[in-house]
Short mmCIF file of C-alpha atoms in Angstrom, two decimals:
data_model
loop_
_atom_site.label_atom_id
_atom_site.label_comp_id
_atom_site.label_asym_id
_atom_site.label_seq_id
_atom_site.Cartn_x
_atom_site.Cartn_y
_atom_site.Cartn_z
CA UNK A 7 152.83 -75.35 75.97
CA UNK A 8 153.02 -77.59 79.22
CA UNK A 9 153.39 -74.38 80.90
CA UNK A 10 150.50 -72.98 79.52
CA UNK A 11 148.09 -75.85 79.90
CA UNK A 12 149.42 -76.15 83.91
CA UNK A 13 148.45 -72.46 84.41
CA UNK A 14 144.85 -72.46 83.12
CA UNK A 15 144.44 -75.48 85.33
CA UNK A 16 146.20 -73.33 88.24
CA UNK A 17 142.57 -72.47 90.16
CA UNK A 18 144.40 -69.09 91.49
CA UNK A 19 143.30 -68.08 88.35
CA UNK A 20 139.41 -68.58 89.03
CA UNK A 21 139.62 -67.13 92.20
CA UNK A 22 141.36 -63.60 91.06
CA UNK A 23 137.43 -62.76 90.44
CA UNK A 24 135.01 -64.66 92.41
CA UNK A 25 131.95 -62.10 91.52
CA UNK A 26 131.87 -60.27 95.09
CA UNK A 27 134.16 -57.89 95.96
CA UNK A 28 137.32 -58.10 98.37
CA UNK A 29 137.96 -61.89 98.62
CA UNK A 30 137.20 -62.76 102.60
CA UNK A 31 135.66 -61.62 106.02
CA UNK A 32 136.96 -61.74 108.78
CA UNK A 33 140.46 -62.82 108.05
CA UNK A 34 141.17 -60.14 105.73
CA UNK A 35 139.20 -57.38 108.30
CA UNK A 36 141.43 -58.70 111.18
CA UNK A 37 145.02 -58.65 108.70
CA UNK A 38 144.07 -54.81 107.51
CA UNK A 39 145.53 -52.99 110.94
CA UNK A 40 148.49 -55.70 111.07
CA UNK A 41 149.85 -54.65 107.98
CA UNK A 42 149.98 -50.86 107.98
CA UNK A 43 152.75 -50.04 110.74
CA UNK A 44 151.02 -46.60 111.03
CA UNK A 45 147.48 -47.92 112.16
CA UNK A 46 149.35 -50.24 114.53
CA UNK A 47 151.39 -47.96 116.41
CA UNK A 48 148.69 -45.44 116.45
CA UNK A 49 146.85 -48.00 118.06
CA UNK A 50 149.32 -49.29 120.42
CA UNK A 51 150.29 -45.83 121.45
CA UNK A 52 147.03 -45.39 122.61
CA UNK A 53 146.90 -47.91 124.96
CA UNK A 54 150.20 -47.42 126.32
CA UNK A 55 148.83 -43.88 127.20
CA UNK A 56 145.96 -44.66 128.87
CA UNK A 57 147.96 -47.14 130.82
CA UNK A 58 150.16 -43.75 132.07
CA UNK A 59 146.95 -42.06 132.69
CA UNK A 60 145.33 -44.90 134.36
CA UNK A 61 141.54 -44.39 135.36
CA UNK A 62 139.27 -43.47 133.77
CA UNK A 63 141.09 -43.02 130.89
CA UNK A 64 142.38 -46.45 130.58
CA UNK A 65 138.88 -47.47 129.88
CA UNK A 66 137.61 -44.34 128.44
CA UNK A 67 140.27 -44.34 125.45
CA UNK A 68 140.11 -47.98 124.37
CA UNK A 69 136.31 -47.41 124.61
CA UNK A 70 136.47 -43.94 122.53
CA UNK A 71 138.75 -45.30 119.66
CA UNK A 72 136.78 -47.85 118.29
CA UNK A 73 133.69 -45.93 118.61
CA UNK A 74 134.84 -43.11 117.02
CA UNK A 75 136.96 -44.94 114.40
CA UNK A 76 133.54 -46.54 113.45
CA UNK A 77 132.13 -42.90 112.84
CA UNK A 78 135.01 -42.35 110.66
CA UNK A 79 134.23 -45.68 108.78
CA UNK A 80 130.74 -44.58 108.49
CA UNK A 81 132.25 -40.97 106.64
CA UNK A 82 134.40 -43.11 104.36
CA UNK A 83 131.68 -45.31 103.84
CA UNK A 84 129.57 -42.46 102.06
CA UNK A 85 132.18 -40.37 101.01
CA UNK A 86 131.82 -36.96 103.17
CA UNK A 87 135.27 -34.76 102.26
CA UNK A 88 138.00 -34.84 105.14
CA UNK A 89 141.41 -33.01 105.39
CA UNK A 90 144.26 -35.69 103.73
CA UNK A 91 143.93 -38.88 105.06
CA UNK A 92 147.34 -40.20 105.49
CA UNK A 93 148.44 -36.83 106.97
CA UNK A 94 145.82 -37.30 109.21
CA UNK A 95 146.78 -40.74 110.75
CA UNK A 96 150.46 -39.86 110.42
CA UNK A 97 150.16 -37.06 112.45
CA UNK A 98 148.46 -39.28 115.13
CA UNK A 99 151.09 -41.22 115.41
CA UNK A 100 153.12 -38.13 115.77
CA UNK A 101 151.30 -36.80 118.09
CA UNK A 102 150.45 -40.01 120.31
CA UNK A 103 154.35 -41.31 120.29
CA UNK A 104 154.81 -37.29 121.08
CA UNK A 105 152.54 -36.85 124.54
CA UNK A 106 153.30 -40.73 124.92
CA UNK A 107 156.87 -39.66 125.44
CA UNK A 108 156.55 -36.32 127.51
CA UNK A 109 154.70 -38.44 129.99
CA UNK A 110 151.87 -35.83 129.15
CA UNK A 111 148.56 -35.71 131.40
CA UNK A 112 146.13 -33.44 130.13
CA UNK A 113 142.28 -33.42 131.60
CA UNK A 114 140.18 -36.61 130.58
CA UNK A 115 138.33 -34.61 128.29
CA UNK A 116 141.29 -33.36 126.08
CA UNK A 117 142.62 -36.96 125.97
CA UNK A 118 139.46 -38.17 125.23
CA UNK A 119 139.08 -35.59 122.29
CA UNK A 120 142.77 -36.20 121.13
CA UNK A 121 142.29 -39.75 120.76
CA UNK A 122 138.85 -38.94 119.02
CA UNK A 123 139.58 -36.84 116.57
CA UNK A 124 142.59 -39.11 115.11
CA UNK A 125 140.22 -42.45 114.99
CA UNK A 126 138.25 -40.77 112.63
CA UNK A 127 141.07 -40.31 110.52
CA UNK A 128 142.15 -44.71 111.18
CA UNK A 129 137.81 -45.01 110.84
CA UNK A 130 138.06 -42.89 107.33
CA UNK A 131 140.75 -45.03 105.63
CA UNK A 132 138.83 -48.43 106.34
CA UNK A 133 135.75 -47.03 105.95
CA UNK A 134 136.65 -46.29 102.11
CA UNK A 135 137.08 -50.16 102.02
CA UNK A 136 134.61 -51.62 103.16
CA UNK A 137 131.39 -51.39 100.90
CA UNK A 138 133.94 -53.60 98.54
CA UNK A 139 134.21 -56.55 101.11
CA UNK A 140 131.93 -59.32 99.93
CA UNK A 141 131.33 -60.00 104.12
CA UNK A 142 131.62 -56.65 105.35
CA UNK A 143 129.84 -57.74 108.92
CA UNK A 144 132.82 -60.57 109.17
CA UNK A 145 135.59 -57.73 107.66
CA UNK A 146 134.09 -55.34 110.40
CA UNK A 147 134.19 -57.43 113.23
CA UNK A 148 138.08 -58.58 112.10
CA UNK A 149 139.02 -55.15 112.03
CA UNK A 150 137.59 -53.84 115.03
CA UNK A 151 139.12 -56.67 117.26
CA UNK A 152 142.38 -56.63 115.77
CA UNK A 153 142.27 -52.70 116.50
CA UNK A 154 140.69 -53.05 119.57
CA UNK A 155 143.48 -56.18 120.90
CA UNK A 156 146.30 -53.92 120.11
CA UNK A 157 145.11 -50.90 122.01
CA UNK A 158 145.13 -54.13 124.97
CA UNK A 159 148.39 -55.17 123.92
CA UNK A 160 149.51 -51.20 124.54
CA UNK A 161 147.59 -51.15 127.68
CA UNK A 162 149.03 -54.36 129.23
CA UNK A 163 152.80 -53.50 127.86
CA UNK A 164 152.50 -50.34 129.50
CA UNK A 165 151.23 -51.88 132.49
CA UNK A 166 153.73 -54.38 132.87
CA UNK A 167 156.81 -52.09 132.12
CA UNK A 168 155.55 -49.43 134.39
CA UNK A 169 155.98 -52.27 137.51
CA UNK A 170 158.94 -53.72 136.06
CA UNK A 171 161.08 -50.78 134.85
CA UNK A 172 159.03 -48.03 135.60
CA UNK A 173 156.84 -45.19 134.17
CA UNK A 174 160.00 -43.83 132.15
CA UNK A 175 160.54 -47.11 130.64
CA UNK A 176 157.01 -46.73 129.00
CA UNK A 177 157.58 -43.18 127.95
CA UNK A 178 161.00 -43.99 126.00
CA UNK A 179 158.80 -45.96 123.68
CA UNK A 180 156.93 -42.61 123.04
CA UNK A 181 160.19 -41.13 121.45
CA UNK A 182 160.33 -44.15 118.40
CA UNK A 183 157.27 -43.45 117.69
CA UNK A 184 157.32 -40.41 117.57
CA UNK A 185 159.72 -40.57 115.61
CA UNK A 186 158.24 -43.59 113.30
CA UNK A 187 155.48 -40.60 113.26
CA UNK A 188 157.73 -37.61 111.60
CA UNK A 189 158.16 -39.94 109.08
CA UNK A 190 154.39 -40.67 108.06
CA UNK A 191 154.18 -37.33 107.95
CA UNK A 192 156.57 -36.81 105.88
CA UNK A 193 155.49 -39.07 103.55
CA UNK A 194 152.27 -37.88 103.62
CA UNK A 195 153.71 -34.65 102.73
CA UNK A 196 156.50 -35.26 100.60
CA UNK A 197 155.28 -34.36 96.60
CA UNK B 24 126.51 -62.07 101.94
CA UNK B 25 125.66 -60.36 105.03
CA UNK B 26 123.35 -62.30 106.65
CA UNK B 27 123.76 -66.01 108.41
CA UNK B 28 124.15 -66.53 112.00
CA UNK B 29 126.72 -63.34 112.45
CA UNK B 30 124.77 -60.28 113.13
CA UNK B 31 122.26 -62.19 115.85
CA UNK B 32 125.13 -63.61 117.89
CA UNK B 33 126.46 -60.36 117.93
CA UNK B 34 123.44 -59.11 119.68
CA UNK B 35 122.83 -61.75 121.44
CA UNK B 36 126.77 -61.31 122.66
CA UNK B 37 125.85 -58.10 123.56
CA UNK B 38 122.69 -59.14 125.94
CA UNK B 39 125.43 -61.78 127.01
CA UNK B 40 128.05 -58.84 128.21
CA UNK B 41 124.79 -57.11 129.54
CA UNK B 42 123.48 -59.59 131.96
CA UNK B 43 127.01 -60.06 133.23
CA UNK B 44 126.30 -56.70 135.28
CA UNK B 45 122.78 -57.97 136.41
CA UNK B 46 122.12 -59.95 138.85
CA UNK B 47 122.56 -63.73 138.34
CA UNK B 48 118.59 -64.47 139.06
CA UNK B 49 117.37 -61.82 136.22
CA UNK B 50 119.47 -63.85 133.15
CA UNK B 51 116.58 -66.49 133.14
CA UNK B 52 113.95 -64.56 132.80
CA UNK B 53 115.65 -62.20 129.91
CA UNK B 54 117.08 -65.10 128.12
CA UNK B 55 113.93 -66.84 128.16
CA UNK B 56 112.66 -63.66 126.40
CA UNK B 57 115.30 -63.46 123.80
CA UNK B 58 114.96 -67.29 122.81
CA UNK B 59 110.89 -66.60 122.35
CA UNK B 60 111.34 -63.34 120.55
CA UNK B 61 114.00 -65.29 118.52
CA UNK B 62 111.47 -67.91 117.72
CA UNK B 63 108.59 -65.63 117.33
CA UNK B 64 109.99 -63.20 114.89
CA UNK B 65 111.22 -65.98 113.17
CA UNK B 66 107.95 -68.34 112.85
CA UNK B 67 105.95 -65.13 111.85
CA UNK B 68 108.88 -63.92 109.44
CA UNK B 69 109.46 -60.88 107.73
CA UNK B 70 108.61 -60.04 104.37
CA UNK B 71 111.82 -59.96 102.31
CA UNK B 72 110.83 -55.78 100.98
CA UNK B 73 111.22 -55.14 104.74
CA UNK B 74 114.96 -56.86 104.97
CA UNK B 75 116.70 -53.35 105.33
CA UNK B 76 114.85 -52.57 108.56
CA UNK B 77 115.42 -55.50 109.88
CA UNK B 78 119.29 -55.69 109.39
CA UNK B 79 118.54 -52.02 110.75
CA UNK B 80 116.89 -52.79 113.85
CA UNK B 81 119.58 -55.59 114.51
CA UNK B 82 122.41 -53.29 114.78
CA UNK B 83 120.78 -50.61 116.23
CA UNK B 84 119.48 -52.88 118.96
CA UNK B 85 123.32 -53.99 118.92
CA UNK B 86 124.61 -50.35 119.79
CA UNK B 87 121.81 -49.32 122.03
CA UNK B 88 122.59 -52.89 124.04
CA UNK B 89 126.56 -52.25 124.32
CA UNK B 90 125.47 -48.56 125.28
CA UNK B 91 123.49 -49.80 128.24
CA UNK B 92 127.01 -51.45 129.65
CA UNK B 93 127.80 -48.07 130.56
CA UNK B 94 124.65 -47.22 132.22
CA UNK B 95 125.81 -46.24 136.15
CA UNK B 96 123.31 -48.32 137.63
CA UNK B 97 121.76 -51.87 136.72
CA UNK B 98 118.36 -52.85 134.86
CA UNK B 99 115.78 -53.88 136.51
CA UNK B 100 114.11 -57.13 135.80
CA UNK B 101 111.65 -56.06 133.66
CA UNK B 102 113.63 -53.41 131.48
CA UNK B 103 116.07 -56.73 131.36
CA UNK B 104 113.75 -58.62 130.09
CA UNK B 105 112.79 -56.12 127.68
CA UNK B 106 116.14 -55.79 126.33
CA UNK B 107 115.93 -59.40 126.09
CA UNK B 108 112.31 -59.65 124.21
CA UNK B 109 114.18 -57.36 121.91
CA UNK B 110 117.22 -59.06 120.77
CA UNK B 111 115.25 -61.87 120.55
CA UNK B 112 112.72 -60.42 117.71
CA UNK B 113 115.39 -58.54 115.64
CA UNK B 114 117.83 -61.54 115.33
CA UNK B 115 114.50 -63.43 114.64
CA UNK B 116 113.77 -60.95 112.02
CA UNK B 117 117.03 -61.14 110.63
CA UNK B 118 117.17 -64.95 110.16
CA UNK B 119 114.18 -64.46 108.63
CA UNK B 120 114.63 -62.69 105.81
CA UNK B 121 118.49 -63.56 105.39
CA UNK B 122 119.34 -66.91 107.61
CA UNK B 123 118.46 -70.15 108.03
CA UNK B 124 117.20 -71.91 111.40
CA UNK B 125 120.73 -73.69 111.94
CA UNK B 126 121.77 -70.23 112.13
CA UNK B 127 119.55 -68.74 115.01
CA UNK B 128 120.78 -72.44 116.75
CA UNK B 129 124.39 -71.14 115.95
CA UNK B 130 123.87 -68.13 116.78
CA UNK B 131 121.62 -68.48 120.42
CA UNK B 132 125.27 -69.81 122.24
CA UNK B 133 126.95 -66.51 122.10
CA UNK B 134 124.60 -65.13 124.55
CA UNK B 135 126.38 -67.57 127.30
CA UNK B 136 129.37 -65.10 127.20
CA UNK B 137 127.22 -63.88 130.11
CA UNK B 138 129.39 -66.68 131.89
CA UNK B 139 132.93 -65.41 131.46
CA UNK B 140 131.91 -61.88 131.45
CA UNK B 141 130.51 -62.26 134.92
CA UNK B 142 134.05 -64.25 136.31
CA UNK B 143 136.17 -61.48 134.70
CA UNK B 144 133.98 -58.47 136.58
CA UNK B 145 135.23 -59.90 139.90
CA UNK B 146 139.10 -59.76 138.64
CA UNK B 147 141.11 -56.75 138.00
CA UNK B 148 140.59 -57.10 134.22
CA UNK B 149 136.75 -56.10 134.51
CA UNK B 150 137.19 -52.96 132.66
CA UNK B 151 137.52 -55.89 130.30
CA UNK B 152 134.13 -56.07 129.47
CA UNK B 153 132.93 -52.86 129.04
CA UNK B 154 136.02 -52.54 126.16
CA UNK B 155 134.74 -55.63 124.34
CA UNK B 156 130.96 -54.22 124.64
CA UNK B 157 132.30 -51.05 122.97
CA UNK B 158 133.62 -53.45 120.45
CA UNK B 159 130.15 -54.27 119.66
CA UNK B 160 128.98 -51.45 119.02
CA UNK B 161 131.72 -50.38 116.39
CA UNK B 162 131.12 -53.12 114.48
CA UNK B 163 127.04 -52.39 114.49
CA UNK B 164 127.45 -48.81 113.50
CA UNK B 165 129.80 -50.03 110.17
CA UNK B 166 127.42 -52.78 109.60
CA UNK B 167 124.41 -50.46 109.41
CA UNK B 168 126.25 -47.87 107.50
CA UNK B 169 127.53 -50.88 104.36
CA UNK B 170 123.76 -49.87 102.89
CA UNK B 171 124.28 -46.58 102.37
CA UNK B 172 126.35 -46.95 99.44
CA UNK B 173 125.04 -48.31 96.22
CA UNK B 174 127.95 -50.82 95.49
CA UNK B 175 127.84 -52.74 98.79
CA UNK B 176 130.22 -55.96 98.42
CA UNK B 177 127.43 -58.12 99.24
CA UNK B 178 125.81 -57.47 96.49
CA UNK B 179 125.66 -59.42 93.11
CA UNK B 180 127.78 -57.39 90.83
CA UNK B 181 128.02 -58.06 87.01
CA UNK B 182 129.19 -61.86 87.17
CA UNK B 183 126.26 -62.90 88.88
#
C-alpha cells in the first residue's frame, strides 16, 4: 500500500503524457543521430570521405547532406512512398564504409549524387518523426547539428590520420564499416 | 510551441554568417536595417489568421539567406541592406503573432555571429562557415515543412 501511495506521488507518472507530443526540443533532436549506430557512421563516413577527396568536395558533401537529408525530412514529413527505409540507410553505410575503404575518387558530381541520394533515406526516417515533437524548430535544429558535427568529426579524423599515419590509415576504417554496413543490410533484409 | 525567440535568431544567424563575407563597413548599415524591420513589423503586427505566412516567410528568408553564402561574389551595400530590411520584418512578423518582445531582445544577439564568422574566414577552417550556413538552411526547410501535416506536435491535441 506504501508502495502504491509512493508511486502515484512519483511525478514520472504525470509527465508520461504532458499533452504535446515527443517530450523535448532540442535535446531529444540532438540525442536522435547519437543513438542509431547506422545514422552515425553513415554520417561519419561521409566526412572521412570528403576529407580523402579534399576540395571541393570536403565542403560540397558536408554542405549536400544536410540539405538533402532535410528534403528527405520534408518526404517523411508528408508521407510520399520511398523504397524500404532501413535498407536504404543500411546500404549507405555499405556503400560509404565500401568507396571509404577502396580509397575511391569518382568525379565531384557522382560523389555529390552518392552522398545525396542516401541523405534522403537518413532525411526520410526523421522526417516521419518530427510532426510528433512538441518543439519541432528546437528538435530540428538538435538534429541537424548533431548530424552536421559528426560529418566534422569524420572530416577532422580523417584529416588528422591522413598527416599522422597516412591516407591508408583513413581508408582501413572504410573496411569496419563496411562491414558494420553488411550487417544493416542484413537486418534490413532478414524476414 | 513553435514560436519564441528561435526561428528569428536563426535568421538573424544567418544575416550574421552573411555579413561575415561582406565587407566590415556594410554590417552597420544592414544591421541597422534588420533591427528597424524587426521593430517595424513588430509595432505594426500581424494579424494572427496570417501566422502561417509569416512562420513561412521566416524560413524561407532563412534558406534564401544561407543560399546567398554561396553566391561567388559579395553583395553590394544596398542588396545587403536589403537582405537585412528583410530579416528584420519576418522575425518582426514572427514575434508578432507567436513571441513576445523579450524574445526579439533574445533573439537580435545571434546576428553578432558576424564576429566569429569573420575571424574563422581568415583561418584554414573557413569552409567552416559556409557548412554551418548550410546548417541553416536544413533546419528552415523542416521547419516550414512541420505545417504540412495535420497533427503537427505543436499543436494542442486532445488534453488541452
Amino acid at each position: 500500500m506504501a508502495l502504491l501511495t509512493l508511486a502515484c506521488l512519483m511525478p514520472g507518472v504525470t509527465q508520461a503524457h504532458d499533452g504535446t507530443g515527443l517530450v523535448g526540443g532540442f535535446q531529444s533532436g540532438f540525442l536522435h543521430p547519437l543513438g542509431g549506430p547506422d545514422h552515425m557512421l553513415a554520417m561519419v563516413a561521409v566526412g572521412l570521405w570528403g576529407a580523402i577527396l579534399g576540395r571541393p568536395l570536403v565542403i560540397a558533401l558536408p554542405v549536400v547532406f544536410p540539405a538533402m537529408m532535410a528534403v528527405g525530412g520534408v518526404m517523411g514529413i508528408v508521407g510520399l512512398p520511398m523504397p524500404p527505409i532501413e535498407l536504404g540507410i543500411g546500404l549507405s553505410v555499405l556503400v560509404l564504409g565500401s568507396v571509404l575503404a577502396l580509397g575511391l575518387k569518382p568525379r565531384a558530381w557522382v560523389a555529390v549524387l552518392l552522398v545525396a541520394v542516401f541523405a534522403l533515406f537518413h532525411g526520410y526516417a526523421h522526417g516521419q518523426e518530427l510532426p510528433s515533437a512538441a518543439d519541432p524548430t528546437g528538435y530540428s535544429v538538435g538534429f541537424v547539428l548533431s548530424t552536421g558535427l559528426l560529418h566534422l568529426v569524420g572530416v577532422g579524423v580523417g584529416y588528422l590520420l591522413a598527416q599522422v599515419a597516412g591516407l591508408k590509415a583513413v581508408r582501413a576504417l572504410g573496411g569496419p564499416i563496411a562491414l558494420a554496413g553488411v550487417w544493416f543490410v542484413y537486418v534490413a533484409v532478414a524476414p | 510551441m513553435r514560436g519564441g525567440a528561435l526561428p528569428p535568431a536563426l535568421l538573424f544567424a544567418a544575416l550574421g554568417f552573411l555579413l561575415a563575407y561582406a565587407p566590415r563597413k556594410l554590417t552597420p548599415p544592414a544591421v541597422l536595417a534588420m533591427v528597424a524591420g524587426a521593430a517595424g513589423a513588430f509595432a505594426i503586427g500581424v494579424p494572427d489568421n496570417l501566422e502561417e505566412i509569416a512562420f513561412a516567410g521566416c524560413w524561407i528568408s532563412v534558406m534564401a539567406t544561407a543560399l546567398l553564402l554561396h553566391l561567388p561574389g559579395r553583395l553590394g551595400a544596398l542588396p545587403l541592406t536589403m537582405v537585412g530590411l528583410n530579416a528584420g520584418v519576418w522575425a518582426g512578423a514572427v514575434i508578432s503573432v507567436a513571441g513576445t518582445p523579450l524574445d526579439l531582445v533574445i533573439a537580435l544577439p545571434a546576428v553578432l555571429v558576424v564576429v566569429p564568422a569573420a575571424l574563422i574566414l581568415h583561418t584554414p577552417a573557413r569552409v567552416g562557415v559556409k557548412i554551418v550556413g548550410s546548417w541553416l538552411a536544413a533546419v528552415a526547410i523542416l521547419a516550414a515543412a512541420i505545417p504540412l501535416t495535420p497533427t503537427a506536435g505543436y499543436e494542442p491535441d486532445h488534453f488541452e
